[in-house]
Structures are given as C-alpha cells and as structure tokens.
Short mmCIF file of C-alpha atoms in Angstrom, two decimals:
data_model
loop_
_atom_site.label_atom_id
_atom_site.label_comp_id
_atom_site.label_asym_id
_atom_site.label_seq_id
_atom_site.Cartn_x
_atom_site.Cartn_y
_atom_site.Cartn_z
CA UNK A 1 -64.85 -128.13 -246.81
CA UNK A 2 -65.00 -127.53 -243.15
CA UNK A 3 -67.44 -124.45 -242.22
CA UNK A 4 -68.03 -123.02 -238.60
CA UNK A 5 -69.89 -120.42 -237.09
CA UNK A 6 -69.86 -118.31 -233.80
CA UNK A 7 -72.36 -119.50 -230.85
CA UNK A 8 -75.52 -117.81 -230.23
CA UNK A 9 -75.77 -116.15 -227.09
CA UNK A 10 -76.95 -117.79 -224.35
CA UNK A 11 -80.50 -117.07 -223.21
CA UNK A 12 -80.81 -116.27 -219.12
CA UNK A 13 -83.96 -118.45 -218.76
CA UNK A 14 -84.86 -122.22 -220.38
CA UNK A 15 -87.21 -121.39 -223.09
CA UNK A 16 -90.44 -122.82 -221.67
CA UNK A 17 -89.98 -120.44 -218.49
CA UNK A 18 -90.05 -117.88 -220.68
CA UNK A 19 -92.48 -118.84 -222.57
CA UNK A 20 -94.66 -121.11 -220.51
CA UNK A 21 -96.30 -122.40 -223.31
CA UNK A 22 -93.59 -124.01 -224.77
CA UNK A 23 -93.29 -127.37 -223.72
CA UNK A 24 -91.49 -130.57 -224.24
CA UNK A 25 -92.07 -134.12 -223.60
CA UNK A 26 -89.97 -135.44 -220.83
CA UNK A 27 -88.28 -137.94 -222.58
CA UNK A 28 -84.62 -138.27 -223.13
CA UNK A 29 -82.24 -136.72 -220.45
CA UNK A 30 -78.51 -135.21 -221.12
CA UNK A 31 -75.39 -135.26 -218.39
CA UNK A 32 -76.93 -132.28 -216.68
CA UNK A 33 -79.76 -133.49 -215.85
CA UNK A 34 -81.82 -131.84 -218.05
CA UNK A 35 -85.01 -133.88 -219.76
CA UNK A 36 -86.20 -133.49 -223.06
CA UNK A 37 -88.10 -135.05 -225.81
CA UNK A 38 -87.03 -137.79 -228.02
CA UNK A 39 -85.87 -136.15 -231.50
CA UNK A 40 -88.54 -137.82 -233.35
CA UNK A 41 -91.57 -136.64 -230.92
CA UNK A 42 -91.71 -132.79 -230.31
CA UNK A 43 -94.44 -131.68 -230.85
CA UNK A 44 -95.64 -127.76 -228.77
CA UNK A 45 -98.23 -126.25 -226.59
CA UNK A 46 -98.60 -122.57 -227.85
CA UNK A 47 -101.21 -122.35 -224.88
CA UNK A 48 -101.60 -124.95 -222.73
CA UNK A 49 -104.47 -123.38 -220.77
CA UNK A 50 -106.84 -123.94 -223.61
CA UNK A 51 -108.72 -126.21 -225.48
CA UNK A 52 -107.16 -124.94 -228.97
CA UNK A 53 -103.62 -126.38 -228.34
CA UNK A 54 -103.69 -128.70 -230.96
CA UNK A 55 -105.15 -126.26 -233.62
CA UNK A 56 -102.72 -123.93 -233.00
CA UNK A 57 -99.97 -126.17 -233.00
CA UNK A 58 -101.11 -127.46 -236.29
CA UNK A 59 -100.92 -123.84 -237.36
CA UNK A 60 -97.57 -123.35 -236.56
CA UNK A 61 -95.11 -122.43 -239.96
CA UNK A 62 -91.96 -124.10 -239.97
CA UNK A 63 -89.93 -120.67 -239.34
CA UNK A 64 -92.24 -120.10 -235.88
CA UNK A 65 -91.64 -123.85 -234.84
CA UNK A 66 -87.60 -122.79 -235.39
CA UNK A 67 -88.15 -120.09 -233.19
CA UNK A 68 -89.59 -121.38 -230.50
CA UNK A 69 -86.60 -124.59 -230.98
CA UNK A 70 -83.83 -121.69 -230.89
CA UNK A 71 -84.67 -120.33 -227.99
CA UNK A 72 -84.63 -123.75 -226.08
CA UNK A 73 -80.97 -124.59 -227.93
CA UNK A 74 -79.97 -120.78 -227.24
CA UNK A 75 -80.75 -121.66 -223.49
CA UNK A 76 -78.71 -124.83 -223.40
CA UNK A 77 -81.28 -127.62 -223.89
CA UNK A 78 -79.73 -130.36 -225.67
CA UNK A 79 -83.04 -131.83 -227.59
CA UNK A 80 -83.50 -128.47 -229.08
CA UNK A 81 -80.06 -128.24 -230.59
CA UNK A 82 -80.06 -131.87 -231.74
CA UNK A 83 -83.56 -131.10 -233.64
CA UNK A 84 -82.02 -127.64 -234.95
CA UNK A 85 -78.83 -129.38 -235.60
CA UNK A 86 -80.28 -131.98 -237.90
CA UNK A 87 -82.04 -130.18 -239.66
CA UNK A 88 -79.60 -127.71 -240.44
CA UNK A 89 -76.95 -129.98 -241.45
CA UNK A 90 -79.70 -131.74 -244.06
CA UNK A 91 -79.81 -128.76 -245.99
CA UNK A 92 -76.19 -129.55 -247.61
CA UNK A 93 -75.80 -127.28 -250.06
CA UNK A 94 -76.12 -124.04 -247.36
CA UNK A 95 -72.69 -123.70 -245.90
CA UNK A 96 -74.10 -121.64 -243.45
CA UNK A 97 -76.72 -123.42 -241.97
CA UNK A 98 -74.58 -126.74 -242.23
CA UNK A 99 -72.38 -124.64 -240.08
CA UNK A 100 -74.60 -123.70 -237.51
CA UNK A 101 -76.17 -126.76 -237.80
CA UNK A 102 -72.64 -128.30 -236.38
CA UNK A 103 -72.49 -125.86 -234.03
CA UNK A 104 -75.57 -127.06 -232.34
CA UNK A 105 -74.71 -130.66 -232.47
CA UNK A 106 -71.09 -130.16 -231.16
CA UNK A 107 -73.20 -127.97 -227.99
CA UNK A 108 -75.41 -130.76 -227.52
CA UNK A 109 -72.58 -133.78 -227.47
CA UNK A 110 -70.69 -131.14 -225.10
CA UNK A 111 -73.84 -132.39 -222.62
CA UNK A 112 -72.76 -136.14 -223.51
CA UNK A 113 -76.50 -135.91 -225.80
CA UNK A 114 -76.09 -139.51 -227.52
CA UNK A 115 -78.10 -138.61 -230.15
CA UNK A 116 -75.81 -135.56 -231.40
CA UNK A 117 -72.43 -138.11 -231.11
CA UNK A 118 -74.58 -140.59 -233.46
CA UNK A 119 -75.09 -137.47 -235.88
CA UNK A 120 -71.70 -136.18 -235.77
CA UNK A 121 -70.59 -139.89 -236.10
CA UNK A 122 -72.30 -140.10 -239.14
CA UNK A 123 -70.91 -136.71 -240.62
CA UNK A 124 -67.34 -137.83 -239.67
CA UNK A 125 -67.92 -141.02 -241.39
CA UNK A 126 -69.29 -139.08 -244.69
CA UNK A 127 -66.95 -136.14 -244.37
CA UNK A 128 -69.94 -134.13 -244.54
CA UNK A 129 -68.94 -130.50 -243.43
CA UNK A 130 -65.72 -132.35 -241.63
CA UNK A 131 -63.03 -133.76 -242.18
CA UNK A 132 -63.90 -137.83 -243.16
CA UNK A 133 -62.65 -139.32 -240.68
CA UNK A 134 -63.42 -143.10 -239.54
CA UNK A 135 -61.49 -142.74 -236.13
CA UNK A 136 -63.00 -139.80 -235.82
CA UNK A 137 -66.58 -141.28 -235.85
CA UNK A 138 -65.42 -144.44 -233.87
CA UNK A 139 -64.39 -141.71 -231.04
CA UNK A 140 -68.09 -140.17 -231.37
CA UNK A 141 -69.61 -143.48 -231.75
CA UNK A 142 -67.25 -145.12 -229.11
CA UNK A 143 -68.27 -142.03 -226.50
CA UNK A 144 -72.40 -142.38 -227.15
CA UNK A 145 -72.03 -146.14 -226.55
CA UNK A 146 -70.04 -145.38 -223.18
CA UNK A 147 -72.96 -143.32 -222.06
CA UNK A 148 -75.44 -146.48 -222.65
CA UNK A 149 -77.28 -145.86 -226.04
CA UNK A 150 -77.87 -149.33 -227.15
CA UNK A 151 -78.19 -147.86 -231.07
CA UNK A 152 -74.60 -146.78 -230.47
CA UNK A 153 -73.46 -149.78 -229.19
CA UNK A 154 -74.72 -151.78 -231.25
CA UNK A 155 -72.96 -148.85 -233.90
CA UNK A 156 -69.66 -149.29 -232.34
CA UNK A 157 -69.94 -153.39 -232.37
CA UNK A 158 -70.57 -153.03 -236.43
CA UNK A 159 -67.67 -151.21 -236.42
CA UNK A 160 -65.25 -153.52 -234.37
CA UNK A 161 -67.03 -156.30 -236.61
CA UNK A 162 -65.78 -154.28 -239.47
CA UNK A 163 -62.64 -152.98 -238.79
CA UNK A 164 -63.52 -149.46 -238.85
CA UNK A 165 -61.35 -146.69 -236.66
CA UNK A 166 -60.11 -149.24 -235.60
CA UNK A 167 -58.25 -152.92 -236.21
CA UNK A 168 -61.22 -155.72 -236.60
CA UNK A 169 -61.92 -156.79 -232.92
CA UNK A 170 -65.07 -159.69 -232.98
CA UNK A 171 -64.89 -160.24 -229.45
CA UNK A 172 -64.91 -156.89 -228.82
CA UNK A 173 -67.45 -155.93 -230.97
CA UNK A 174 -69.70 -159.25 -229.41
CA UNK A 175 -69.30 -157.64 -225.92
CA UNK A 176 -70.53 -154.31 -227.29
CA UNK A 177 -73.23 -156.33 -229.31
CA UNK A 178 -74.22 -157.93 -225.90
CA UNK A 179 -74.70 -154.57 -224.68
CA UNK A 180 -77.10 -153.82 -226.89
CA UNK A 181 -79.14 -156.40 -227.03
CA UNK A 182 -79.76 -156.85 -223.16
CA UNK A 183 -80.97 -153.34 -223.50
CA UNK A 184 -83.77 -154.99 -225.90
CA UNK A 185 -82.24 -153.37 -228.88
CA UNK A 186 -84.07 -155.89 -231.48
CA UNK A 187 -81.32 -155.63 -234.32
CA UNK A 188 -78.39 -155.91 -232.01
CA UNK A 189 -80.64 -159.16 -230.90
CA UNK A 190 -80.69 -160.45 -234.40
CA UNK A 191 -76.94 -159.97 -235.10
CA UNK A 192 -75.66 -161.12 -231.65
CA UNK A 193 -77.68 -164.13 -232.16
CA UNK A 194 -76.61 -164.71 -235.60
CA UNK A 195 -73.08 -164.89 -234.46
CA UNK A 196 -73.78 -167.16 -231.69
CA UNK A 197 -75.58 -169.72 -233.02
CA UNK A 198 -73.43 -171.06 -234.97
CA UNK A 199 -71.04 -171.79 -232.20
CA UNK A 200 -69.38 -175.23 -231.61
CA UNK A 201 -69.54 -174.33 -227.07
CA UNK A 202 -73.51 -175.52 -226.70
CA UNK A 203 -73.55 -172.34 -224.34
CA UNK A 204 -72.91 -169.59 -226.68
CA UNK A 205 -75.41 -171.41 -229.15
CA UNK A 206 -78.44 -171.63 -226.29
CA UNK A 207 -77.84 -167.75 -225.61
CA UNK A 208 -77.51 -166.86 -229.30
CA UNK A 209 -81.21 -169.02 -229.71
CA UNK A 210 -82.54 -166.57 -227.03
CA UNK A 211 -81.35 -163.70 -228.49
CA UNK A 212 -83.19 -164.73 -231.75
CA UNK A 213 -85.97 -165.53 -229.53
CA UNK A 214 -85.93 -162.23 -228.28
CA UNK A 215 -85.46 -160.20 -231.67
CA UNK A 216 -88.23 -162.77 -232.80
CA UNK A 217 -90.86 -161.60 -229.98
CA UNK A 218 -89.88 -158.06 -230.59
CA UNK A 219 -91.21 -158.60 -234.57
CA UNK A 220 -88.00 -158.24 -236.40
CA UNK A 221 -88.46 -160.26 -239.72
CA UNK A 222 -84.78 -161.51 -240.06
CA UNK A 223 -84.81 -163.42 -236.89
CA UNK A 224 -88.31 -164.49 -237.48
CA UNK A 225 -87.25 -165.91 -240.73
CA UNK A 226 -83.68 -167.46 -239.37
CA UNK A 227 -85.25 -168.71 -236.22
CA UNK A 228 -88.53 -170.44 -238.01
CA UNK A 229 -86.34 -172.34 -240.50
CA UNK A 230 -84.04 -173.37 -237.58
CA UNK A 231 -87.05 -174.70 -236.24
CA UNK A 232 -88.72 -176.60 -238.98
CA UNK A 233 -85.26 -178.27 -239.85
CA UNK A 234 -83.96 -178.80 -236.13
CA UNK A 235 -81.01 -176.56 -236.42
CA UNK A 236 -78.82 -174.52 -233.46
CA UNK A 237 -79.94 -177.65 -230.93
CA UNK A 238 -83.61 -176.83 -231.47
CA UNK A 239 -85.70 -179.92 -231.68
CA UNK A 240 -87.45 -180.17 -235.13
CA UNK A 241 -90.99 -178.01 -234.29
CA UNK A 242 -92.62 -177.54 -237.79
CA UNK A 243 -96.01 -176.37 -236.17
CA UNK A 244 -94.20 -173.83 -234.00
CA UNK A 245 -92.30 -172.85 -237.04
CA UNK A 246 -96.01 -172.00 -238.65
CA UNK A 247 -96.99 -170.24 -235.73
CA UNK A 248 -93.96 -167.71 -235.87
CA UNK A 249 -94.89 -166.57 -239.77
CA UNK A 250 -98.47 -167.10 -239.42
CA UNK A 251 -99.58 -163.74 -238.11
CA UNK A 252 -96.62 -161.50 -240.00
CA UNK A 253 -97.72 -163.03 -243.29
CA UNK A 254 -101.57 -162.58 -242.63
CA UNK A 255 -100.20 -159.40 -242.32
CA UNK A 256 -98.82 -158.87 -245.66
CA UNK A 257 -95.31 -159.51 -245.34
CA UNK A 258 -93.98 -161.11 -248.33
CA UNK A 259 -90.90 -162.60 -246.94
CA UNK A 260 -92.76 -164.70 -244.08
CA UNK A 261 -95.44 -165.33 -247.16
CA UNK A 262 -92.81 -166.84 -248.94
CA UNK A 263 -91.15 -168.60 -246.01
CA UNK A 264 -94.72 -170.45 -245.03
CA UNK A 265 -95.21 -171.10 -248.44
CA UNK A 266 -91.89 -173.09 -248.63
CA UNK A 267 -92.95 -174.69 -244.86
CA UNK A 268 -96.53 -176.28 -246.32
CA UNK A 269 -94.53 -177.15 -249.73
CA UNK A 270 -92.09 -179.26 -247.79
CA UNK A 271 -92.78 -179.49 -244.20
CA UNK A 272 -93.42 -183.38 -243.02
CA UNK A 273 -96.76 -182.74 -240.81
CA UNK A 274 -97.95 -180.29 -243.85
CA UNK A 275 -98.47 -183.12 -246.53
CA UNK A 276 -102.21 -182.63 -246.16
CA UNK A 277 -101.93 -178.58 -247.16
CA UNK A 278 -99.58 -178.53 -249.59
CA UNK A 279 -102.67 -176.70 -251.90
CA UNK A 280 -102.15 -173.74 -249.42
CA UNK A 281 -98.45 -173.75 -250.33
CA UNK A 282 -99.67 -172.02 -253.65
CA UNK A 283 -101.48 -169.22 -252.48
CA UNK A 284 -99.14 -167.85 -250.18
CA UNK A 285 -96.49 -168.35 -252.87
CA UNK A 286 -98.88 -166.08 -254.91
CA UNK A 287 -99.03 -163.76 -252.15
CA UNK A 288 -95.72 -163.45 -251.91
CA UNK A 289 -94.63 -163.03 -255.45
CA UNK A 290 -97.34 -160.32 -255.59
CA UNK A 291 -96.18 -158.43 -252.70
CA UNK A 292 -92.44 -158.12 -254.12
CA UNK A 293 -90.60 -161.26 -253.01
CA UNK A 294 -88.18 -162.24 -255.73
CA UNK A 295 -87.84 -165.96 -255.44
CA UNK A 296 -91.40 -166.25 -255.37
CA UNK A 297 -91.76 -164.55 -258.56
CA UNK A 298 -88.70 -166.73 -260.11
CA UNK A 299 -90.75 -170.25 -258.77
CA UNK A 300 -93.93 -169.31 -259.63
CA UNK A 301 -92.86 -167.99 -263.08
CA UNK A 302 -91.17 -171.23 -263.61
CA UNK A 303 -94.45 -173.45 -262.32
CA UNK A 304 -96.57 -171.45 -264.52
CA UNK A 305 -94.48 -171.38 -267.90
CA UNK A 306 -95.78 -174.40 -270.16
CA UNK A 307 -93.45 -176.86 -270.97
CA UNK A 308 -91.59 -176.52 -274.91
CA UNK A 309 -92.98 -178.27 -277.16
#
C-alpha cells in the first residue's frame, strides 16, 4: 500500500538558532549548502555553556530527542529528516508514521541528501510503503551515485553487475565500481579487484592487485584472505611471498578472527618455508574451529575421529 501525508510547516529559523543549544556535528553537507551530522553520529548539547552537557544529554527520552530532530527537519535541514525519516519508516506496521517517515526522506533527497536516495532506494527495491519498483531504485540509486557517494556507487555498480533497473552492463558497472573504490570505499576495493585480477591484459590485473592491496590495508577480511593466498601460491603475477602472506593474517588472527585463523593454519600446514612449524598449524586450526569457522570444524573433526576398527 502506498501511504502519504501532508508536510509540516516550515519553521522561520534553523532549529539550533532557535534553540542555541541544539547542535549538530558538521559533518555531511546537502546541495544547499547546508552541513550536518552523519546519520549515525548525532548526538545534542541541551546547554552548551555548562559542564552538565553530557548528563543531560544522556537524560534525554526518546520523544524529547524527536523534538528537538523535528524542529531541525521542520526548518529544512536534511540530516534531521533523514534521522526522522528512518526511523519512522522502521516502524512498519504504523501507516502513519511510515508515511511521514517518507515524507521526510522524499524532503531530504529534494536537497540531493545521498543518504535519503540510498533509503528510498532501498524502499523502492522492497516495495516498502511504495510501489516495488527496481527502476525505480536504480533512478534513486543512479542519482546518489551522480552526486559522489561512493556507497551508492558502488550500489549502482552491483546493480549494473546484476542486471537490475536496468539490462546487465559489467563495464558499466566496473566504471561505477572504479568510482568507488578511488574514493577508498574498502568493499568496492575488494569487488573491483576481484574482477580485475583475473584479467588476461597484465594492466587490468596489476590495478585489480592494488585495489586488493588497498581493501587489504583498509582491514577488509575478504581481500585479506584472497590477496594472502594469491601470495603464498604466486597467483595474479605476484611472485610466490609465503612470509608476506603470514604477515597479512598474522595480526587479524591474533585478533580472533576465525577466517584468517583458519587461513594461517592452512599456510604453516602447507606452506614450503613453514616445514619447521607445522605443530603451530594445529592450534590455530583449533582456534579457528572454536571461533565458528566451518571447515575447521569439518578437518579437525575428521583428524580427531579414531580410525574403525
């Protein structure tokens, strides 16, 4: 079902100038010019010229915090409505607040807000409160990524990959990848560089390397994991580096991470410079199986089952 709802009033004043205690971080900025915090860090000064600021924003009930967000949103701040907007459209089973919850979202993507296209992207995609609508969220999706949000690029190149909204497009969706990833975006890394490396042109598989690199430095597991056992087997033109293979799952799997656990345990079980340490192979294999990693579990289980008689 589709639901609306009329628009607030505007306020005359932002929020914060009427209420100087009110205020944002300045994160985050919308067509107008406007700056704002990032939707997962507002937090508010109730009054800033005393010590108690963080008590009393502690205090704060959820319907006063609302407030003091719908008077911002009411006053045309984009980060306000986005916060209101997501919240409201959460609460699913309340037609009315999912409709004023796309209200607020559809005033805050009026102001080219990337977040609120993202949202409404989402909702279009689920038919949540719209009409479902894949080339509806590719047009959301497709805007947000114009306007340089490397999560929506990196959105809209899933979708290209996919064939959603539109017809499949890989090339296209590797130039919107691209975008993405030069913006540091560590997944769009990962998956740009997955796609590259296994390239027959030499060039495209050096700059899909770096872009593993990159997703690697930035601590995202799957390219740690895909770039480590390109190393200790000399795959995507890397020359065969078993110790620099260790070094890249050392620290995450001191760390507790099962998969890089299980991925050194497999590099001292077979590595050629590791024939001295295979014993260690063992423990992080126990390690691993103990902090959830399947094939761990499955080896171990078999190494530890006695034979049949």
């Amino acid at each position: 079902m589709t639901v609306g709802c009329r628009r607030p009033e505007p306020e005359d004043q932002r929020a914060w100038e009427k209420n100087p205690g009110l205020d944002p971080h300045s994160t985050g900025q919308t067509l107008k010019g406007r700056i704002g915090p990032a939707l997962q860090d507002v937090t508010f000064r109730l009054d800033p010229a005393r010590g108690t600021a963080a008590k009393t924003a502690r205090s704060q009930s959820a319907e006063t915090e609302d407030d003091l967000y719908l008077q911002a949103a009411r006053s045309g701040q984009a980060w306000a409505q986005v916060k209101l907007g997501t919240k409201y459209v959460a609460q699913s089973g309340d037609l009315a607040r999912l409709g004023e919850g796309l209200h607020w979202l559809n005033a805050a993507a009026d102001q080219n807000n990337t977040e609120a296209l993202r949202v409404l992207a989402a909702l279009s995609m689920e038919g949540r409160g719209v009409d479902q609508s894949e080339k509806q969220a590719y047009k959301y999706i497709r805007r947000a990524a114009e306007l340089g949000s490397p999560e929506a690029q990196y959105e809209l190149s899933n979708m290209l990959a996919g064939g959603q909204g539109l017809g499949r497009d890989p090339e296209a969706a590797l130039v919107w990848g691209k975008k993405a990833a030069r913006q540091g975006y560590a997944p769009a890394q990962f998956t740009v560089g997955r796609m590259l490396v296994n390239s027959v042109e030499r060039e495209r598989k050096n700059e899909g390397v770096d872009f593993l690199q990159r997703a690697a430095d930035s601590g995202h597991i799957g390219a740690l994991l895909m770039l480590s056992t390109a190393l200790a087997r000399g795959e995507f033109g890397l020359e065969k580096d078993e110790s620099r293979a260790e070094e890249l799952l050392k620290t995450y799997a001191e760390n507790g991470n099962a998969d890089c656990q299980f991925a050194l345990a497999s590099l001292y079980r077979n590595g050629e410079t590791f024939a001295k340490r295979r014993s260690e192979a063992l423990e992080w294999l126990r390690r691993a199986a103990a902090g959830g990693n399947r094939q761990a579990a499955e080896i171990l289980g078999k190494m530890e089952t006695p034979p049949s008689p």
